[in-house]
Tab-separated table of N, CA and C in Angstrom:
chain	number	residue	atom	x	y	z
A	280	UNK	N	-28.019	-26.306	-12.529
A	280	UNK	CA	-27.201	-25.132	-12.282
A	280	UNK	C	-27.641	-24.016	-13.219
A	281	UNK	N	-27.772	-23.022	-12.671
A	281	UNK	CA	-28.311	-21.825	-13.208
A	281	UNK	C	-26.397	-20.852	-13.841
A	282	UNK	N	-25.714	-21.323	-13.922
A	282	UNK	CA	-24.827	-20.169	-14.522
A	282	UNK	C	-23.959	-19.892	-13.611
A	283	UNK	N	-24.325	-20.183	-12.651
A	283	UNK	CA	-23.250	-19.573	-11.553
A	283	UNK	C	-22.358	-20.413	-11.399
A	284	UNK	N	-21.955	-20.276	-9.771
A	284	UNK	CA	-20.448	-21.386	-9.068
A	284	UNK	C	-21.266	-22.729	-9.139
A	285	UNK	N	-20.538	-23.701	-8.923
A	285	UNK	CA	-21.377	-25.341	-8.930
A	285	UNK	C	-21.275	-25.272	-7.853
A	286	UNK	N	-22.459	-26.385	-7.407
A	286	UNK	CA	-23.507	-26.833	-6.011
A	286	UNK	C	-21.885	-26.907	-4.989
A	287	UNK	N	-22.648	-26.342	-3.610
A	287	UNK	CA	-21.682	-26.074	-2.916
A	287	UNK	C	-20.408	-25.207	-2.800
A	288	UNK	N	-20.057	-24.618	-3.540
A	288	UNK	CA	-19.154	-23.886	-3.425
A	288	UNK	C	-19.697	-22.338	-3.904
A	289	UNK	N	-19.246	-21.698	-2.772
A	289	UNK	CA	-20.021	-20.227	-2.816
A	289	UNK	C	-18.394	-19.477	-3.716
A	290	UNK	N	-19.383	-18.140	-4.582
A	290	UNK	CA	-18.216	-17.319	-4.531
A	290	UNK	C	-17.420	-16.485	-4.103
A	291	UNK	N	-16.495	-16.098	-3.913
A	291	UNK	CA	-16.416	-14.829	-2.724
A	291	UNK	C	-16.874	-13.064	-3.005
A	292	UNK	N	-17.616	-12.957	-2.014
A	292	UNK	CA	-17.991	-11.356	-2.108
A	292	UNK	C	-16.937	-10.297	-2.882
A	293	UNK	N	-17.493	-9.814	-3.876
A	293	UNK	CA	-16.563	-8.826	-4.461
A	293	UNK	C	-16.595	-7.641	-3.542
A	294	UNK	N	-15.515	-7.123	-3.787
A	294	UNK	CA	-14.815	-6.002	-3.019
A	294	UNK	C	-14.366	-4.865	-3.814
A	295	UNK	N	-14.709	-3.529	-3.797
A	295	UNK	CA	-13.606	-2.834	-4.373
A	295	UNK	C	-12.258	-3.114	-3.783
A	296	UNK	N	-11.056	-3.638	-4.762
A	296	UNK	CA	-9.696	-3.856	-4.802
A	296	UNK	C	-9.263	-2.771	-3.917
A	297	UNK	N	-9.480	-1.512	-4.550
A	297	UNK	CA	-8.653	0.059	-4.407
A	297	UNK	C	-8.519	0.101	-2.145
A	298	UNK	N	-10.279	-0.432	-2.183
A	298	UNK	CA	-10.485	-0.046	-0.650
A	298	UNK	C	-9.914	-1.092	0.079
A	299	UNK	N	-10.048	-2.451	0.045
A	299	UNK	CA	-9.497	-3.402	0.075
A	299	UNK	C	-8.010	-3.632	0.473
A	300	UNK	N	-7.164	-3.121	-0.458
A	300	UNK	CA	-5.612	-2.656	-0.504
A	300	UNK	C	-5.440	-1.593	0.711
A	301	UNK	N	-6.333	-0.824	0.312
A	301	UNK	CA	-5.963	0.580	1.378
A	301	UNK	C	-6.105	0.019	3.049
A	302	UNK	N	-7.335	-0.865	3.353
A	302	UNK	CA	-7.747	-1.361	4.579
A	302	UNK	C	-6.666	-2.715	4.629
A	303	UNK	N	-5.955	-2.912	4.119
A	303	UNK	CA	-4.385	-4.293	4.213
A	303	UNK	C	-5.582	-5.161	4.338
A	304	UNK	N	-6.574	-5.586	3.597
A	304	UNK	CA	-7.482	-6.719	3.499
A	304	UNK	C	-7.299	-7.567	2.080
A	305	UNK	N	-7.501	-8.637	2.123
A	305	UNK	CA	-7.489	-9.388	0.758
A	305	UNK	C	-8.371	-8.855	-0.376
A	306	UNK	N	-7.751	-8.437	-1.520
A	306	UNK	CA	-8.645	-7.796	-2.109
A	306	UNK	C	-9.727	-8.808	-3.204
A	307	UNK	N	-9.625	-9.957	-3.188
A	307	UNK	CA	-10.127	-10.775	-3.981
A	307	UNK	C	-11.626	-10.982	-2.824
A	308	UNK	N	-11.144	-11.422	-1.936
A	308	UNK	CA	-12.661	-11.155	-0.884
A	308	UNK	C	-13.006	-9.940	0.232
A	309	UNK	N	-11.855	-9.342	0.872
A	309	UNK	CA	-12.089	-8.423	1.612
A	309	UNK	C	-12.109	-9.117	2.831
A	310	UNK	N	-11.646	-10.137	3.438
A	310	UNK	CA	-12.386	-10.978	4.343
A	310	UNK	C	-11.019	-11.112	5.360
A	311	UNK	N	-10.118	-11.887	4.280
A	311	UNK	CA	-8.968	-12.152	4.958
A	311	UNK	C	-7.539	-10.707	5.217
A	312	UNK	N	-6.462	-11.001	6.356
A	312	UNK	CA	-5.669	-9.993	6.090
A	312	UNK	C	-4.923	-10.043	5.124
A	313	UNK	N	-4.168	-8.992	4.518
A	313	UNK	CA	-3.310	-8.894	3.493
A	313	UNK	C	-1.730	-9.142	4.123
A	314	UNK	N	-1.741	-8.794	4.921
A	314	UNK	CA	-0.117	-8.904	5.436
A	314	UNK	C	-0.212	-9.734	6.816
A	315	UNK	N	1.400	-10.569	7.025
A	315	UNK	CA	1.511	-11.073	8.010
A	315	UNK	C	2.285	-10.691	8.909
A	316	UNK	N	3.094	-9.839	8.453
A	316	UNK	CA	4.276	-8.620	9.104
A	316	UNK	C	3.678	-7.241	8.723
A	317	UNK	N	4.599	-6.222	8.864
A	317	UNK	CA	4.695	-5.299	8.542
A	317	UNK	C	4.351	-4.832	6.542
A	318	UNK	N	5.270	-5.665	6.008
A	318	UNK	CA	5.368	-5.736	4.323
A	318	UNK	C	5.291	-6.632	3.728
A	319	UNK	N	4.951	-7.967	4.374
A	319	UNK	CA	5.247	-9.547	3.954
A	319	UNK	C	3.843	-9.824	3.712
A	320	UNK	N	3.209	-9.955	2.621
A	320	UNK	CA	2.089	-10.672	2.112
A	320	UNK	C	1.718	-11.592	2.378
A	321	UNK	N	1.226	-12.172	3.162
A	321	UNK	CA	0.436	-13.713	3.169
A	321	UNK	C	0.760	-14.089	2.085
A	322	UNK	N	0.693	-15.783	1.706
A	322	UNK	CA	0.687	-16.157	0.838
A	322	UNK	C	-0.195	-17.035	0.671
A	323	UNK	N	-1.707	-17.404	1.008
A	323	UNK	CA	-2.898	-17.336	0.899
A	323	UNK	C	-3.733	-16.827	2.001
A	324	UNK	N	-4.616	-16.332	1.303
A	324	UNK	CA	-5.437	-15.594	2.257
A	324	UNK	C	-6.377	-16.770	3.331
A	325	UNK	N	-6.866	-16.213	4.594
A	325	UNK	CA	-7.175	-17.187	5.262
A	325	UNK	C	-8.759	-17.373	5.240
A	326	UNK	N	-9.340	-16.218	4.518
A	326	UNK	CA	-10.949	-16.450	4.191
A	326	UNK	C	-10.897	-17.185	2.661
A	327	UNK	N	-10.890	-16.864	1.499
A	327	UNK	CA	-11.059	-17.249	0.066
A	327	UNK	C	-9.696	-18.146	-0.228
A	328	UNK	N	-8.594	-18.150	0.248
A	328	UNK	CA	-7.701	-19.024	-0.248
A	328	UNK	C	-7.346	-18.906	-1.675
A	329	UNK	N	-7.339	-17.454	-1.937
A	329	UNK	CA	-6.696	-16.545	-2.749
A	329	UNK	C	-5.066	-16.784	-2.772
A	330	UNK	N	-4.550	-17.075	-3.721
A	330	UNK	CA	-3.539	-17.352	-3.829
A	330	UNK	C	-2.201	-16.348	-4.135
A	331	UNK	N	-1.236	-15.980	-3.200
A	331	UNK	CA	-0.354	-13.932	-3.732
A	331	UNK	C	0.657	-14.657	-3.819
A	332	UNK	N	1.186	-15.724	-3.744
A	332	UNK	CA	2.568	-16.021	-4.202
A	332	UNK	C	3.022	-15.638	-5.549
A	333	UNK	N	2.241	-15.667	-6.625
A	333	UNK	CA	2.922	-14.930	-7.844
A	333	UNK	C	2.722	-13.909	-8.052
A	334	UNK	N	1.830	-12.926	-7.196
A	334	UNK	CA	2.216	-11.610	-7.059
A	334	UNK	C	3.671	-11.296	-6.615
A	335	UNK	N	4.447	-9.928	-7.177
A	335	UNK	CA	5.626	-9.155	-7.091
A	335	UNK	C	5.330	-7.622	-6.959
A	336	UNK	N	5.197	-7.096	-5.987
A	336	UNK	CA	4.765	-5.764	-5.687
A	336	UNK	C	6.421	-4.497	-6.695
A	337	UNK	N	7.698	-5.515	-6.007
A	337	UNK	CA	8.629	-4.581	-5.970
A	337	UNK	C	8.993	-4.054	-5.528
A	338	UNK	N	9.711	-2.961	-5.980
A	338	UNK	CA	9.872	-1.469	-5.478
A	338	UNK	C	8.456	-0.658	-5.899
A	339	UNK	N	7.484	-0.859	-6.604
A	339	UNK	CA	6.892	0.307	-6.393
A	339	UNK	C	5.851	1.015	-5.600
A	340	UNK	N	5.687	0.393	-4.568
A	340	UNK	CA	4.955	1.116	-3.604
A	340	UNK	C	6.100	1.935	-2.934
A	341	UNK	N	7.514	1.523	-2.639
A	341	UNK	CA	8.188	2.646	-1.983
A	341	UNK	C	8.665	4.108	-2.976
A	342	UNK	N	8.366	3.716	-4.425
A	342	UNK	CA	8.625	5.100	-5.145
A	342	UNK	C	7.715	6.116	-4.957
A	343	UNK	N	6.191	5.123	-5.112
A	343	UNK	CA	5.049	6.495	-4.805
A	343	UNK	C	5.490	7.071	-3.175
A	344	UNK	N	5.714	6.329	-2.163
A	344	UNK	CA	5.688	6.880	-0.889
A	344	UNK	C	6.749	8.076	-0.536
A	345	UNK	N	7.752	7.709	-1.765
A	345	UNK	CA	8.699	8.806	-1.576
A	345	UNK	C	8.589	10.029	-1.850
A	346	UNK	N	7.850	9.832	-2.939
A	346	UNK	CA	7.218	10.802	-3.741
A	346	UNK	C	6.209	11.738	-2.943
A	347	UNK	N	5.291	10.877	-2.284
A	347	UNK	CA	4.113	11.490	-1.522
A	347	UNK	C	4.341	12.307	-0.596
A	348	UNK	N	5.955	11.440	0.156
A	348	UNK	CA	5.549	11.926	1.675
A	348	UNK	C	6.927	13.080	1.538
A	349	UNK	N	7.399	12.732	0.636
A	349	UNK	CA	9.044	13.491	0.045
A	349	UNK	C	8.450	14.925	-0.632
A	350	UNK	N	7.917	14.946	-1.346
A	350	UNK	CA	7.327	16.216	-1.692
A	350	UNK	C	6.659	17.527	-0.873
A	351	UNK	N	5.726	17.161	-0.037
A	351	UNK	CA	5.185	18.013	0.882
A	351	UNK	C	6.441	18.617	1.829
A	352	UNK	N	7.128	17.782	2.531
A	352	UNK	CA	8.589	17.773	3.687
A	352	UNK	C	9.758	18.731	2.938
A	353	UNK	N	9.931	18.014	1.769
A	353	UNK	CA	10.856	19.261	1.178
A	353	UNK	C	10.410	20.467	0.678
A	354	UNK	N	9.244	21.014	-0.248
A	354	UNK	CA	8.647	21.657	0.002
A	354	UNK	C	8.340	23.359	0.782
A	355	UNK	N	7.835	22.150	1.993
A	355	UNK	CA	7.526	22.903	3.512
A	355	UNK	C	8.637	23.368	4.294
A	356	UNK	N	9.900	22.076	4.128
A	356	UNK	CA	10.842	22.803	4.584
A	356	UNK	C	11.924	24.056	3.759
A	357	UNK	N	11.453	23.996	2.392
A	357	UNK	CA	12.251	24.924	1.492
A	357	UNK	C	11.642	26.585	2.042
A	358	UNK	N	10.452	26.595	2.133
A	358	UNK	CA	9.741	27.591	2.288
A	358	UNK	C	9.853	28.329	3.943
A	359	UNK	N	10.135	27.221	4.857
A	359	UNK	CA	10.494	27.613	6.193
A	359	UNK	C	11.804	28.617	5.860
A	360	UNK	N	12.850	27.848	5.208
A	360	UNK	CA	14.210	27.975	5.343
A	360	UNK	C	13.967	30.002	4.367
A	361	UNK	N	13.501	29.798	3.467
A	361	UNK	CA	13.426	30.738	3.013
A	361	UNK	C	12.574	32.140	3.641
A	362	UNK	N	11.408	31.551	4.258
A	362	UNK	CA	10.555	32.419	5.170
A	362	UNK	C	11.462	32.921	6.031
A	363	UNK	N	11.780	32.339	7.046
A	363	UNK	CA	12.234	32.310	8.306
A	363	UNK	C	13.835	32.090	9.015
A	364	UNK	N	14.667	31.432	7.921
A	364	UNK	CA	15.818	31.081	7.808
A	364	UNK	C	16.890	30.602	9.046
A	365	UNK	N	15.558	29.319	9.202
A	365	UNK	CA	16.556	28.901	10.639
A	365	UNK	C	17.715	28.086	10.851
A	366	UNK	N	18.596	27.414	11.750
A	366	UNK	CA	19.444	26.851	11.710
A	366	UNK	C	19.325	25.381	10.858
A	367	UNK	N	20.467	25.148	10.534
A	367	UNK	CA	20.169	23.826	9.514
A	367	UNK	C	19.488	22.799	10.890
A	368	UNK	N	20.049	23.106	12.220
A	368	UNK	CA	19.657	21.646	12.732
A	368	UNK	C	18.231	21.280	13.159
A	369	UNK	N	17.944	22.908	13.273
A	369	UNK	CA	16.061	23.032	13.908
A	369	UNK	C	14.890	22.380	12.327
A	370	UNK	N	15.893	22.331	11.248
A	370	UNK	CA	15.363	21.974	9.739
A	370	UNK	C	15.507	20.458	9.723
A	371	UNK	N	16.428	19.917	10.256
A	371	UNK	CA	16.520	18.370	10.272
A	371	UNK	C	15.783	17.916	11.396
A	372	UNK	N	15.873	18.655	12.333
A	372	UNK	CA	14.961	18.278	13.262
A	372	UNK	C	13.369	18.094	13.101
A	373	UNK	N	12.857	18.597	11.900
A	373	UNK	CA	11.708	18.366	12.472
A	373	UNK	C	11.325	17.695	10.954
A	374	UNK	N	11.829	17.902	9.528
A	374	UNK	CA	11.947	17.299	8.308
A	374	UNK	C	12.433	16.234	8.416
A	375	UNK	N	13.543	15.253	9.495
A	375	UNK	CA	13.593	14.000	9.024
A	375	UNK	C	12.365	12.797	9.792
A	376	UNK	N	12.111	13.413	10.853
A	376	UNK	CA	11.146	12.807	11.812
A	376	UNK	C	9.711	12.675	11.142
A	377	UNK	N	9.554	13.891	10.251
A	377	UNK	CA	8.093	14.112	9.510
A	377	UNK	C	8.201	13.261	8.157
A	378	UNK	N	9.068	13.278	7.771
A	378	UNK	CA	9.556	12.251	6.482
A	378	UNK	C	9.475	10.659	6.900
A	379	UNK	N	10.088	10.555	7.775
A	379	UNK	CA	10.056	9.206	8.308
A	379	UNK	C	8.876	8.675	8.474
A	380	UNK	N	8.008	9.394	9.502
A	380	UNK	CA	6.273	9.237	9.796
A	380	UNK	C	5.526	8.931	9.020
A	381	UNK	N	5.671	9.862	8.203
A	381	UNK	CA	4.775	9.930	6.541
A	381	UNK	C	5.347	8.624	5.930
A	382	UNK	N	6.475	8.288	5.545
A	382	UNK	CA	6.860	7.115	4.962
A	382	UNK	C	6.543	6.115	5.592
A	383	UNK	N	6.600	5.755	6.981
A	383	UNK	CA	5.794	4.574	7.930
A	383	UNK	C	4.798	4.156	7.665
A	384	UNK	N	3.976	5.165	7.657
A	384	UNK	CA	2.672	5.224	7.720
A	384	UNK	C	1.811	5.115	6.272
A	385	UNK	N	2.602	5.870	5.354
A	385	UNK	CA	1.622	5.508	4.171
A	385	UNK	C	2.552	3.515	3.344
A	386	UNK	N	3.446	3.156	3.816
A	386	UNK	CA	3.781	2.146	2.789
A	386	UNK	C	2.811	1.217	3.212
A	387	UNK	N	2.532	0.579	4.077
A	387	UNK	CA	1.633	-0.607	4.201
A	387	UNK	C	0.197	-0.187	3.300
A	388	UNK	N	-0.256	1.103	3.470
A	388	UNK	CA	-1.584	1.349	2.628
A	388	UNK	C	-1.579	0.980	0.862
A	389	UNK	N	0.019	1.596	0.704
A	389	UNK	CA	0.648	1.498	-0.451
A	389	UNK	C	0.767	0.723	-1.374
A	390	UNK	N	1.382	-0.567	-0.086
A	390	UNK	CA	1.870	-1.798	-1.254
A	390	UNK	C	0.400	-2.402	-1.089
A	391	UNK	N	-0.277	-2.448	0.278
A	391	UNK	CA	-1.781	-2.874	-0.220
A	391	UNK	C	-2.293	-2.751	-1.188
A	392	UNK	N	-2.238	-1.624	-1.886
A	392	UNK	CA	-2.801	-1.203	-3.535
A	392	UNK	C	-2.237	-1.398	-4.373
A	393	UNK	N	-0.870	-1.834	-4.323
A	393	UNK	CA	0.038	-2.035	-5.665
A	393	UNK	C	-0.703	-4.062	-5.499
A	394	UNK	N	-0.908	-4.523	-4.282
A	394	UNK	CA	-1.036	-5.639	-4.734
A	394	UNK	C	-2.469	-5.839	-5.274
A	395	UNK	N	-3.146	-5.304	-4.628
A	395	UNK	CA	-4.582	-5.054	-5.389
A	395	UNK	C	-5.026	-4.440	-6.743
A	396	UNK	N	-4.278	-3.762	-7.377
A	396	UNK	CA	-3.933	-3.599	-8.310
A	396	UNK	C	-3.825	-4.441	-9.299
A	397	UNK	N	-2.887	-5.406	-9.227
A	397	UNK	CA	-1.938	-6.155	-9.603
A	397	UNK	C	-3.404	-7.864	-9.694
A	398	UNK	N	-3.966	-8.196	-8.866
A	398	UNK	CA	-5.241	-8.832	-8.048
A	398	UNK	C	-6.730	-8.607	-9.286
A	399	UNK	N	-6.523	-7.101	-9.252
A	399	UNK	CA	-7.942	-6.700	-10.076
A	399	UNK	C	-7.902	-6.579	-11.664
A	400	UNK	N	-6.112	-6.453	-11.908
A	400	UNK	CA	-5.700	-6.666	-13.532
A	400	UNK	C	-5.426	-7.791	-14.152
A	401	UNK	N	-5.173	-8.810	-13.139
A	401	UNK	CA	-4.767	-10.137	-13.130
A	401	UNK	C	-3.376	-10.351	-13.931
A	402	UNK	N	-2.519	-9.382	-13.469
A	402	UNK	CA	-1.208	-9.589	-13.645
A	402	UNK	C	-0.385	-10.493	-13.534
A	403	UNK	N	-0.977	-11.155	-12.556
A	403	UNK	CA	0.023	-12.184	-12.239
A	403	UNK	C	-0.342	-13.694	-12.676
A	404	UNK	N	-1.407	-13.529	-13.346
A	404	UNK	CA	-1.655	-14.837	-14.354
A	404	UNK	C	-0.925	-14.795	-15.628
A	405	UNK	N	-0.804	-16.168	-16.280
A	405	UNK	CA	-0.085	-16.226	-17.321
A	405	UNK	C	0.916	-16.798	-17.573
């Protein structure tokens, strides 16, 4: 043996974590999916047999998303209201639907990276 893995057992392809997380792929190989629902983590991956049960994401992938998608929406709609000064309901109308979207859409990318994160610091050893 030259240094590496022992006879027969390959290692798994490194991955950037960051891209990995973002694409809901296992970030330890890139191979397998990251989620089995919507927000529910596998709890081993089905290529490397990467193990996420003692990963704990939390709450914080939904703080950044609030943040992300909450900032631009209020914002945009402060500046409508002030530009243009339309009825409160034409303001909910189109700020809670755009809030919602944005929040849909970025949490799965989200907690992908909080767990990859978490994967590439080895947080959850110990």
């Amino acid at each position: 043996m030259t240094g590496g893995a022992p006879v027969g057992i390959e290692k798994p392809a490194r991955i950037e974590p960051i891209r990995a997380g973002l694409l809901c792929r296992c970030p330890n190989c890139g191979g397998g999916p990251l989620f089995s629902g919507f927000l529910k983590v596998v709890e081993r991956c089905e290529a490397c047999g990467y193990d996420f049960t003692r990963l704990n994401t939390g709450d914080g992938a939904a703080v950044f998303v609030m943040q992300i998608a909450g900032a631009p929406v209020v914002f945009g709609a402060l500046f409508i209201q002030v530009a243009y000064d339309p009825p409160i309901w034409a303001m909910l109308l189109g700020a809670l639907p755009l809030v919602a979207g944005l929040s849909l859409a970025l949490m799965r990318p989200a907690k992908g990276v909080m767990v990859a994160l978490q994967v590439r610091n080895r947080t959850g050893e110990g």
